[in-house]
CSV table of C-alpha atoms in Angstrom, one decimal:
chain,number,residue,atom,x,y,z
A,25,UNK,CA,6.7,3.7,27.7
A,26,UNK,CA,8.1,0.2,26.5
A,27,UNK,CA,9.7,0.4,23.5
A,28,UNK,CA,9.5,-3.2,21.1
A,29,UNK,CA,13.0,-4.0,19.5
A,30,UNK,CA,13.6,-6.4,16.9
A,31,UNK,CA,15.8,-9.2,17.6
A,32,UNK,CA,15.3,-12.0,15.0
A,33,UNK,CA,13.9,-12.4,11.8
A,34,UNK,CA,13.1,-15.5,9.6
A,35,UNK,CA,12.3,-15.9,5.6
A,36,UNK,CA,11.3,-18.4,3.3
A,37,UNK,CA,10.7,-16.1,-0.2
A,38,UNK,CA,11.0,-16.9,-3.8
A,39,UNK,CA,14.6,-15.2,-3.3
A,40,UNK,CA,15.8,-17.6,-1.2
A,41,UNK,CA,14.9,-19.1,2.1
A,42,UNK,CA,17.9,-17.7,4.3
A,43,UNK,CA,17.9,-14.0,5.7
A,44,UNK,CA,21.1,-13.3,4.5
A,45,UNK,CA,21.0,-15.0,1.1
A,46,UNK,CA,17.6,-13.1,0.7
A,47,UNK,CA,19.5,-9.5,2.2
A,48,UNK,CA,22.3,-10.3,-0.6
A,49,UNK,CA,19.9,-10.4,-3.4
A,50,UNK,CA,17.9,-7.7,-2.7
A,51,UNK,CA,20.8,-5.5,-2.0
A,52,UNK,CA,22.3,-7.2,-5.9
A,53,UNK,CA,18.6,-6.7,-7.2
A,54,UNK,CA,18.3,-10.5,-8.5
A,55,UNK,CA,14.7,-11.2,-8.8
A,56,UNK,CA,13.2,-14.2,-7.7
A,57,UNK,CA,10.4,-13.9,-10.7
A,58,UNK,CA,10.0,-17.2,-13.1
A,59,UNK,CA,8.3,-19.2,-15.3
A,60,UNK,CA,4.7,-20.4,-14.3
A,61,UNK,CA,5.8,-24.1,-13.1
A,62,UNK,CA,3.1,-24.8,-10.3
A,63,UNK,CA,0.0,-24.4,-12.2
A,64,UNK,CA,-0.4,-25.8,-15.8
A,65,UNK,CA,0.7,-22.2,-17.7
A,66,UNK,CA,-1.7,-23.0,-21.1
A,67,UNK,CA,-5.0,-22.2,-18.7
A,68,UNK,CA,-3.4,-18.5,-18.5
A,69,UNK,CA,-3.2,-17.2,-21.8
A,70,UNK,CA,0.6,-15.6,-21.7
A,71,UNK,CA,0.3,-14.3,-18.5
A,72,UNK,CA,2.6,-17.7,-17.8
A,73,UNK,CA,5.1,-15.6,-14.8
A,74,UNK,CA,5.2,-15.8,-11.2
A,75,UNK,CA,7.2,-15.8,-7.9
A,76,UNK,CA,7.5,-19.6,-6.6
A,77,UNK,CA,9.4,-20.9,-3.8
A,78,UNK,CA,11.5,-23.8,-3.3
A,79,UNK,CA,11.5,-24.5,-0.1
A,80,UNK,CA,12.5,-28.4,-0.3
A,81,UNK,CA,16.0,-27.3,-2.0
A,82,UNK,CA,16.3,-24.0,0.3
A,83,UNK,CA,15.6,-24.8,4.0
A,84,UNK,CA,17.5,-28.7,5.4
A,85,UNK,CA,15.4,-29.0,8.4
A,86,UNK,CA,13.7,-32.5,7.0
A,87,UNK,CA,12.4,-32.9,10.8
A,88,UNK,CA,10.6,-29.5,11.3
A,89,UNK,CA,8.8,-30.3,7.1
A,90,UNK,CA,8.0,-33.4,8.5
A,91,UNK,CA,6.0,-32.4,11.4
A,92,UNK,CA,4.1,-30.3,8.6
A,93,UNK,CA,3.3,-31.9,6.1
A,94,UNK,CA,-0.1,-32.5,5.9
A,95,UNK,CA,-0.7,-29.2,6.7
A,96,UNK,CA,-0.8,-26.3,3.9
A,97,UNK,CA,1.7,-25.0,2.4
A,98,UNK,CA,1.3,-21.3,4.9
A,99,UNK,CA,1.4,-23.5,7.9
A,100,UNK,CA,4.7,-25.0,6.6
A,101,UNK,CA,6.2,-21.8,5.5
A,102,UNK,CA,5.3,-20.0,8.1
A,103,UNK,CA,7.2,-22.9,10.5
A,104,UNK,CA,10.1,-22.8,8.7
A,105,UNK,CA,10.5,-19.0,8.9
A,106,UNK,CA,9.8,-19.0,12.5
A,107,UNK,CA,12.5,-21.2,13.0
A,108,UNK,CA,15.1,-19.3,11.7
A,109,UNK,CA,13.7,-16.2,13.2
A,110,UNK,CA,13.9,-18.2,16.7
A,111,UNK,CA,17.6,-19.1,16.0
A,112,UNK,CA,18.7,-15.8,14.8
A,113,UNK,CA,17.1,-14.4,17.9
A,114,UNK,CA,19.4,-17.1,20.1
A,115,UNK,CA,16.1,-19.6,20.8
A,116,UNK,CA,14.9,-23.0,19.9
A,117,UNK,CA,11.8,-24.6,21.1
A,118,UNK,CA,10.6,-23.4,24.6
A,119,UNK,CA,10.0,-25.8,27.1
A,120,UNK,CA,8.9,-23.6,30.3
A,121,UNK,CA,5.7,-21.9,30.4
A,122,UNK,CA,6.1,-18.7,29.0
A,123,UNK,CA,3.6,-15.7,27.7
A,124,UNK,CA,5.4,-15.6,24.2
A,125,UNK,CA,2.8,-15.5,21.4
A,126,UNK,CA,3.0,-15.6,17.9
A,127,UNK,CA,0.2,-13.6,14.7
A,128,UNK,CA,0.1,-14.5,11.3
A,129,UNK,CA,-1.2,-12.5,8.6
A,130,UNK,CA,-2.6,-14.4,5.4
A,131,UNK,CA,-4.4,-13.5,2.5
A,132,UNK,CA,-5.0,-17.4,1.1
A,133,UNK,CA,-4.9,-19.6,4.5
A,134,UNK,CA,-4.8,-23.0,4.0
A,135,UNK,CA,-6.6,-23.3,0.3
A,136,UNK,CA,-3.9,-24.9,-1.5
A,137,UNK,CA,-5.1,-27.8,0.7
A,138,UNK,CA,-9.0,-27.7,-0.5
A,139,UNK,CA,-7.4,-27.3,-4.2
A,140,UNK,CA,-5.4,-30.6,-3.2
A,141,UNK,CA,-8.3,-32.4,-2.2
A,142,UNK,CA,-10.3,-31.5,-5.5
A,143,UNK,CA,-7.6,-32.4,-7.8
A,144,UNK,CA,-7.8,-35.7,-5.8
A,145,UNK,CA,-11.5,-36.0,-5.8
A,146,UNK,CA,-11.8,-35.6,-10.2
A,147,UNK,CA,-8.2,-37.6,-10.6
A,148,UNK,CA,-9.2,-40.5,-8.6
A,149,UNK,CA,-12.5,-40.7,-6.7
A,150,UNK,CA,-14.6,-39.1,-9.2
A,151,UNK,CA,-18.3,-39.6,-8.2
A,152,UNK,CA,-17.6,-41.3,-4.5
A,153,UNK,CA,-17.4,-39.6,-1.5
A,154,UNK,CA,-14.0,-38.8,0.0
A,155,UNK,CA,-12.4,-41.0,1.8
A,156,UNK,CA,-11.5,-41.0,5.1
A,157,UNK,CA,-7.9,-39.9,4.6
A,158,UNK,CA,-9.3,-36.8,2.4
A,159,UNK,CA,-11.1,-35.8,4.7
A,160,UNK,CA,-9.2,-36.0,7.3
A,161,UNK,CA,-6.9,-34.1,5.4
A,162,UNK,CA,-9.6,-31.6,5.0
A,163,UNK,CA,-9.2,-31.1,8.8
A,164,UNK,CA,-5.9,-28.9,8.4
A,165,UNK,CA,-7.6,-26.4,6.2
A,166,UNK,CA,-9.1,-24.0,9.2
A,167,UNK,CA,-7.3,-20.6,9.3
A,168,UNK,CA,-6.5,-21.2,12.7
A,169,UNK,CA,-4.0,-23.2,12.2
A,170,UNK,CA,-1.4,-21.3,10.4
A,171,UNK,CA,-0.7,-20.1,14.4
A,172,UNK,CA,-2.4,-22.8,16.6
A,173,UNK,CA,-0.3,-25.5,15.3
A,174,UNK,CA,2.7,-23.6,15.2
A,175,UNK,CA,2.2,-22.5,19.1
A,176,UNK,CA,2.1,-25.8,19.6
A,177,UNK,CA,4.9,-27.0,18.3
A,178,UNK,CA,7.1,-24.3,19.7
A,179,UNK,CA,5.4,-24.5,22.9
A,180,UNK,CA,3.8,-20.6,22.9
A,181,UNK,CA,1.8,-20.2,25.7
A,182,UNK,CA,0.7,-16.7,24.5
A,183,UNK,CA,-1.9,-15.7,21.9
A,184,UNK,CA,-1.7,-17.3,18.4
A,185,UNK,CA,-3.5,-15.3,16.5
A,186,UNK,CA,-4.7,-15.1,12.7
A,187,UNK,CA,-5.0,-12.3,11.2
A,188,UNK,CA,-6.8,-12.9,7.4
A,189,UNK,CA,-6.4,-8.6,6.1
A,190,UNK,CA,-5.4,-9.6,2.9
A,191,UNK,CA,-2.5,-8.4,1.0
A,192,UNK,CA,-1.5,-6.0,4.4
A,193,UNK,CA,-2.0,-9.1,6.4
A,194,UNK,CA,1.7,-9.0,7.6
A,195,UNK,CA,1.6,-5.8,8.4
A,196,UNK,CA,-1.3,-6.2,10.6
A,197,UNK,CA,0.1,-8.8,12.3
A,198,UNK,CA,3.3,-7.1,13.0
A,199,UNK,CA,1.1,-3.9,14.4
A,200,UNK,CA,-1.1,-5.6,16.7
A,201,UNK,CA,2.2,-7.5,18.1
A,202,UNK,CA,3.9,-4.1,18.9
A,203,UNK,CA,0.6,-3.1,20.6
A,204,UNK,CA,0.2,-6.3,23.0
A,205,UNK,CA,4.1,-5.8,24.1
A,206,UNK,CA,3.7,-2.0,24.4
A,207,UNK,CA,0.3,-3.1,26.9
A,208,UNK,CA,2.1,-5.5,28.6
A,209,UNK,CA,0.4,-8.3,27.5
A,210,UNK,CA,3.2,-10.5,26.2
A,211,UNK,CA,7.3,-9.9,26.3
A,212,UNK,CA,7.8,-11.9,22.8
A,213,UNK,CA,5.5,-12.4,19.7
A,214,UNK,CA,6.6,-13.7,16.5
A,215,UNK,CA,4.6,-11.7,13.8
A,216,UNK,CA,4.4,-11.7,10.2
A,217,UNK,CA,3.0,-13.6,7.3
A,218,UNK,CA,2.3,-16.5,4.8
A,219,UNK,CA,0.9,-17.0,2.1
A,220,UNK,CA,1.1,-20.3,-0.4
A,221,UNK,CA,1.1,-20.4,-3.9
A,222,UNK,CA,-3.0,-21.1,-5.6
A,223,UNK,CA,-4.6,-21.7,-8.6
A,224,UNK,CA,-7.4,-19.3,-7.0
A,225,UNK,CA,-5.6,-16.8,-6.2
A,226,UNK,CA,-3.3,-16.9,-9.9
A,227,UNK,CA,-6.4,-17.5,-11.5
A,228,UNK,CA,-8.2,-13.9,-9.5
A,229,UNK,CA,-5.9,-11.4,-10.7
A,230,UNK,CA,-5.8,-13.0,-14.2
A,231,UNK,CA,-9.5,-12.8,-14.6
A,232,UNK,CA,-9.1,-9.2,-12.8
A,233,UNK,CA,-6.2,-8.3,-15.6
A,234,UNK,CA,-4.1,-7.2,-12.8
A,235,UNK,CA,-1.0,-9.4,-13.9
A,236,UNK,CA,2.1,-8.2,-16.0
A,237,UNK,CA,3.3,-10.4,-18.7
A,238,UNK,CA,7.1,-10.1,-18.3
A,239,UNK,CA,8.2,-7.8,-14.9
A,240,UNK,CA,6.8,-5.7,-12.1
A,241,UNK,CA,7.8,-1.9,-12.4
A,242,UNK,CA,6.7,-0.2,-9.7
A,243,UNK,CA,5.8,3.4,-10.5
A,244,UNK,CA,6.7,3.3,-14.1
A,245,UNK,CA,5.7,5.3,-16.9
A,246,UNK,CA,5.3,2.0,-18.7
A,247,UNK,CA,4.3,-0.7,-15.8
A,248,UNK,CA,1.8,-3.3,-16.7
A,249,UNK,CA,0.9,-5.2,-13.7
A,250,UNK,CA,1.8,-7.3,-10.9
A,251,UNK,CA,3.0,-10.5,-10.6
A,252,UNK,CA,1.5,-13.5,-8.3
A,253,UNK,CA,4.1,-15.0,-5.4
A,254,UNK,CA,4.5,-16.6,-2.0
A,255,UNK,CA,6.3,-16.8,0.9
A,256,UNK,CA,7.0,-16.2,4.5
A,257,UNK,CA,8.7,-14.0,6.9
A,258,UNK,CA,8.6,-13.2,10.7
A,259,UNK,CA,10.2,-10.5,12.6
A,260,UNK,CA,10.9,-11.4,16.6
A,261,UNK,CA,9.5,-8.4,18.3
A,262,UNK,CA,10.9,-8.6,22.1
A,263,UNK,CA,10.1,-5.6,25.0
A,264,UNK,CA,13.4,-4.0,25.4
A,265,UNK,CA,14.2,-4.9,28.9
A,266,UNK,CA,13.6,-8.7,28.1
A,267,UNK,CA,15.9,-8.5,25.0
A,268,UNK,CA,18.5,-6.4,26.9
A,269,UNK,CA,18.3,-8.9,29.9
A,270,UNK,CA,19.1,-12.1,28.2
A,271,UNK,CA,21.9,-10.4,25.8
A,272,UNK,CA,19.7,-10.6,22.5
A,273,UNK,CA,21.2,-8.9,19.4
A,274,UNK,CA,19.1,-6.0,18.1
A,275,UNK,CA,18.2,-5.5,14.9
A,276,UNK,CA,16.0,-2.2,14.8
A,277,UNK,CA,13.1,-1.3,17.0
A,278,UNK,CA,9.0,-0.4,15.9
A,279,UNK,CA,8.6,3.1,16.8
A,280,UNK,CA,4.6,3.4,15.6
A,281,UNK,CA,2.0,2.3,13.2
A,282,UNK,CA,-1.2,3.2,11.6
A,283,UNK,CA,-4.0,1.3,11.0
A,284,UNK,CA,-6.9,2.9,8.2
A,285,UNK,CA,-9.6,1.2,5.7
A,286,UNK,CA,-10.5,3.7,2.9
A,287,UNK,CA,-13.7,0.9,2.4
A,288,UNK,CA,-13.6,2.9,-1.6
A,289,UNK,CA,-14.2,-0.2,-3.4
A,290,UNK,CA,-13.9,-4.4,-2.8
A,291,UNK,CA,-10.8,-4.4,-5.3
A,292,UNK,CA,-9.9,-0.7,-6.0
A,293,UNK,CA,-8.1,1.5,-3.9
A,294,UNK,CA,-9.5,5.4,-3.5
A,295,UNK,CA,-7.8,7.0,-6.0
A,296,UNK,CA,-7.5,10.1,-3.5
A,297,UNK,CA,-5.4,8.0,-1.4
A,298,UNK,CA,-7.4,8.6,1.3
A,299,UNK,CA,-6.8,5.9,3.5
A,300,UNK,CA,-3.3,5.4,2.6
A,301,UNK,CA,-2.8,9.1,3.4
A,302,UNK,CA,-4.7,8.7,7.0
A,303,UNK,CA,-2.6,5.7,7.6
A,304,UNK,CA,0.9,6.9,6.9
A,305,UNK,CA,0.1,9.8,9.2
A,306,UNK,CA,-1.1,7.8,12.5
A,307,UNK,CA,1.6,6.1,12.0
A,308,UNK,CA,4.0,9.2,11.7
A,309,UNK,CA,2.1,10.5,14.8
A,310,UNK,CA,2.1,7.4,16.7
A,311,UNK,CA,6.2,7.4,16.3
A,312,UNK,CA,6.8,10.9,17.6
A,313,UNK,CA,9.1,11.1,14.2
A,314,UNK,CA,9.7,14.4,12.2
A,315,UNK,CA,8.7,12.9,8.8
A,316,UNK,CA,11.4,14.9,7.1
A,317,UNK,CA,13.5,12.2,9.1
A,318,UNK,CA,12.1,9.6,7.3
A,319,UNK,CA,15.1,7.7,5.2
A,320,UNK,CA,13.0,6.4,2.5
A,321,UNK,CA,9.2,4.9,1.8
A,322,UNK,CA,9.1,0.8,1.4
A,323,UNK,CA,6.4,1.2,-1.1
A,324,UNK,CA,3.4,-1.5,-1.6
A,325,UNK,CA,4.2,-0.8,-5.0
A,326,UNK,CA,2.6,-3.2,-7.0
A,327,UNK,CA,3.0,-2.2,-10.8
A,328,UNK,CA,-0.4,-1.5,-11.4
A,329,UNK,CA,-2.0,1.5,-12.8
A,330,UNK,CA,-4.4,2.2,-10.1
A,331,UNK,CA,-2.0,1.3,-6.6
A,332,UNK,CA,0.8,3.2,-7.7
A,333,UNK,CA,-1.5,6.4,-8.8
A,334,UNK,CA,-3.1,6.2,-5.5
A,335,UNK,CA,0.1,5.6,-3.4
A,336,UNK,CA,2.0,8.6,-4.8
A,337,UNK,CA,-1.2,10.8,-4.2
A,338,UNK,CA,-1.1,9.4,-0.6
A,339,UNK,CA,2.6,10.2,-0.1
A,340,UNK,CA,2.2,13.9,-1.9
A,341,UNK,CA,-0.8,14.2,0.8
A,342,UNK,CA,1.7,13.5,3.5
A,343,UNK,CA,4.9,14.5,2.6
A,344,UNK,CA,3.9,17.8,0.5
A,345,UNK,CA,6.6,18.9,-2.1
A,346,UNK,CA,9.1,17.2,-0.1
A,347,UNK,CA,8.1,14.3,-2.0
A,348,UNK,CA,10.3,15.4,-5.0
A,349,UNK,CA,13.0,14.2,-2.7
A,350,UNK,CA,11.7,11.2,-1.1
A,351,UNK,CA,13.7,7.9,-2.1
A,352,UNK,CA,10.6,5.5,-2.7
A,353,UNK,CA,11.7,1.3,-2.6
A,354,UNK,CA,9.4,-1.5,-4.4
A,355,UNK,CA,10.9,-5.0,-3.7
A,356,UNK,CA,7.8,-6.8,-5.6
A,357,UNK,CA,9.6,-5.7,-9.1
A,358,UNK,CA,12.2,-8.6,-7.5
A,359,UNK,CA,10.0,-10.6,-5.1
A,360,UNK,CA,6.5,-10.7,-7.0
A,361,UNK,CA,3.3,-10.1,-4.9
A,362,UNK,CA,3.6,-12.6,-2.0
A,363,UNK,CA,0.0,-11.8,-0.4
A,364,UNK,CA,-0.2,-11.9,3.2
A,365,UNK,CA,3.8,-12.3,2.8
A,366,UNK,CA,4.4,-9.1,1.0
A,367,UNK,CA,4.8,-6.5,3.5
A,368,UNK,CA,6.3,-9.2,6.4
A,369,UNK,CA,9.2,-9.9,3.4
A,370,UNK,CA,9.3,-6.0,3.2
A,371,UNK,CA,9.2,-5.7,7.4
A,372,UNK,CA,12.5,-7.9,7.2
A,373,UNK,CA,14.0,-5.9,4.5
A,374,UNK,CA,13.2,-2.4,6.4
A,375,UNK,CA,15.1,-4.1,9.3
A,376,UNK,CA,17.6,-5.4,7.3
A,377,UNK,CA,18.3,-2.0,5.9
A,378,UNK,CA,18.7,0.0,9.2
A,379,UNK,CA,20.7,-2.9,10.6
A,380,UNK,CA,23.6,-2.8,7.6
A,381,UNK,CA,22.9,1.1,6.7
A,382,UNK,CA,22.0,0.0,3.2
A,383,UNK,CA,19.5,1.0,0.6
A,384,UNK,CA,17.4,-2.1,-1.8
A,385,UNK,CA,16.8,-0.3,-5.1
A,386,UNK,CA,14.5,-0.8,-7.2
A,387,UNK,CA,14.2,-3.2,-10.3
A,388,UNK,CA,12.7,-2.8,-13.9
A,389,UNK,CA,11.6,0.8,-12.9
A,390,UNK,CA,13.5,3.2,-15.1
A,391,UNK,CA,11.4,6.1,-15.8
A,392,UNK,CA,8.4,7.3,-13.4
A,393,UNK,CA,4.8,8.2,-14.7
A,394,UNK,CA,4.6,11.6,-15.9
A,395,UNK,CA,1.2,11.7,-14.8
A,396,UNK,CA,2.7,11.8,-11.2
A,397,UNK,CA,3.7,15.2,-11.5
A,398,UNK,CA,6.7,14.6,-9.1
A,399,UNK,CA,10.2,13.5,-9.5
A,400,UNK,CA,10.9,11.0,-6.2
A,401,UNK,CA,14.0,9.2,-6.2
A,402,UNK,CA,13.7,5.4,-7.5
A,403,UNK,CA,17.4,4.3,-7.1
A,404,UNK,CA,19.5,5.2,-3.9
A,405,UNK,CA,21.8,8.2,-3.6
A,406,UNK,CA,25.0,8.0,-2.0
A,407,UNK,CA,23.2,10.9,0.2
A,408,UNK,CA,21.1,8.2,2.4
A,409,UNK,CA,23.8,5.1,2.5
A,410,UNK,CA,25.0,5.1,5.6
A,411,UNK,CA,22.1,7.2,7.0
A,412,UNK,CA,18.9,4.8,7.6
A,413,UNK,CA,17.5,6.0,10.5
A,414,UNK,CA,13.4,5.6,9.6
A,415,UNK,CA,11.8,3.5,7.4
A,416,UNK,CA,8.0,3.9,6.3
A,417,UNK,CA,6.9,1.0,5.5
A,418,UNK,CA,3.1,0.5,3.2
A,419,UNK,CA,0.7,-2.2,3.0
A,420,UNK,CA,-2.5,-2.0,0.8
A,421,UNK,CA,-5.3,-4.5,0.5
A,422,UNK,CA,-8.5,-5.2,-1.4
A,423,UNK,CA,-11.8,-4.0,0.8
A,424,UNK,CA,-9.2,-1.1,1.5
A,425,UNK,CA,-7.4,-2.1,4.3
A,426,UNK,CA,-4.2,-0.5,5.1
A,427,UNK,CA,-1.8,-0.4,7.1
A,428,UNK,CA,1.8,1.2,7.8
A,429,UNK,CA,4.9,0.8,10.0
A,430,UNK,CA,7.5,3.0,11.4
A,431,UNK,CA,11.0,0.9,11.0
A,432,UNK,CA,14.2,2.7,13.1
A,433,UNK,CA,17.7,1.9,13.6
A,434,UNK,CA,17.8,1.0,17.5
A,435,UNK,CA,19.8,3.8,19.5
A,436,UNK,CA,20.5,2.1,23.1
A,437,UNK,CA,19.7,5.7,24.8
């Protein structure tokens, strides 16, 4: 069977737009969480934080934000991550025909670039039709594009694929890689997701009530919501014997997933955790892993009531009373939500872990629900440094889809 090792990995997050800048925060839990600055904050009511990114001051390649400019802001994150996933993974641009694809998760697309062309239309053109530059503009806005242009500026001659599952987009799209190399059908895909900052999407989980007012605390007794971010990040998934035959540093290898839709409710998750619970366990049976071998859970942990009640029922339906000594990470208490980003940011930090042998912890979260009924570990022990060998990784969505990853520390054997 071919196994699908990780050999690069790219990010552009409201952390910092540099793998190892971002691994250093994460590890120092610094939180990239703000001050409302890209929507006017009065229109929110005190609900005035969020995640942004910066990627003018971050990331120096002017030629590569050139190129994308008139695309959305996805299209140009997503660009930038991939090119410092193809550097760490020893590649630039491909000029030989090749069957190297690349799949993009997203929850937003390309809307910032509609929201562009509105503020333009009641700023300036007002009751005339757009003009031709507008609408031109209006062109970029296709969902296909977050992957067709970027194949074609990196010269992929494999799929390019979007993949629009919401908020476990990147997940998805990291999945469905692992299942085309394990086939056969590519020997490299770049997957992962983007999402851009909106005033739809800001202005959604306001009206839902779904948004904290100071911090994210996953799984605590006193959490009050999530908070609203962006980003990008792309894992290089390479078959082994391509990797291993051009000398490619390894990071980690996929060892399963699980796919599952719990279809409960369009915003809601089942409260049962049902589809979470099927998920985690194709995925557990798809890595022919012991899940007592399991390091620790990289939670979807949002912060809100309902996801975190019905992610610790899931992981109590799957891991029993062992639960009481699961360690259970939530990076969105330093990252925000990031959308389709979110669980691609949380793929890199999964891989990032195995690769060092180091644990993220959690921020903001000091004391966990006593309506849990269980006692999981929210801070790292000196028990599992040094010992990362398995990494469950969760991504949730609304309309219920889910989806999970098996992370491992490579072993050349």
């Amino acid at each position: 069977m071919k196994r699908i090792v990780i050999t690069g990995m790219g990010v552009v997050s409201p952390l910092a737009c540099e793998k190892e800048a971002f691994w250093e925060k994460i590890l120092n839990g610094e939180s990239g969480v703000g001050d409302l600055t890209k929507l006017e904050p009065s229109n929110y009511k005190g609900v005035t934080r969020a995640a942004e990114v910066d990627l003018e001051k971050d990331y120096k390649n002017t030629e590569l934000l050139e190129h994308f400019k008139p695309y959305g802001k996805a299209v140009t994150y997503a660009a930038a991550a991939i090119d410092m996933g193809l550097k760490d993974a020893g590649f630039e641009k491909f000029t030989k025909k090749n069957n190297y694809g690349v799949i993009l998760g997203t929850t937003n697309g390309n809307q910032d670039i509609v929201e562009r062309i509105v503020d333009q239309w009641n700023l300036e053109m007002k009751h005339e039709d757009l003009s031709s530059e507008a609408a031109k503009t209006l062109t970029y806005f296709r969902p296909v594009e977050l992957s067709a242009s970027i194949a074609k500026y990196y010269n992929l001659g494999g799929t390019n694929m979007v993949i629009p599952t919401a908020c476990a987009a990147g997940n998805y799209a990291i999945g469905t890689a692992y299942s085309m190399i394990r086939e056969g059908r590519s020997s490299l895909i770049i997957a992962g997701g983007a999402d851009p900052f909106t005033r739809s999407c800001y202005t959604v989980f306001y009206r839902l009530g779904a948004m904290s007012k100071d911090n994210c605390k996953p799984f605590d007794q006193n959490r009050n919501g999530m908070i609203v971010g962006e980003g990008a990040a792309v894992l290089v998934l390479e078959e082994l014997e391509h990797a291993l035959a051009r000398g490619a540093k390894i990071y980690g290898e996929i060892k399963g997933y699980g796919l599952a839709c719990d279809a409960y409710d369009p915003t809601a998750p089942d409260p049962e955790g049902s589809g979470a619970t099927l998920s985690m366990n194709n995925a557990i049976k798809s890595s022919n892993i012991d899940r007592k071998n399991i390091t620790y859970v990289s939670a979807h942990g949002t912060g809100t009531k309902a996801n975190d009640s019905h992610e610790v029922n899931a992981m109590r339906n799957v891991f029993g009373e062992e639960i009481d000594s699961l360690y259970v990470n939530g990076i969105k208490s330093m990252l925000g939500h990031c959308m389709g980003a979110a669980s691609a940011l949380e793929a890199v930090t999964a891989t990032l872990s195995l690769h060092h042998q180091k644990v993220p912890r959690n921020r903001h979260t000091e004391k966990i629900d006593e309506a849990f009924n269980t006692h999981f570990h929210i801070q790292p022990s000196s028990e599992i440094e040094n010992k990362v060998d398995h990494v469950l990784s969760n991504s949730f969505a609304f309309g219920g889809n889910i989806c999970s990853v098996i992370f491992s520390k490579y072993d050349s054997k």
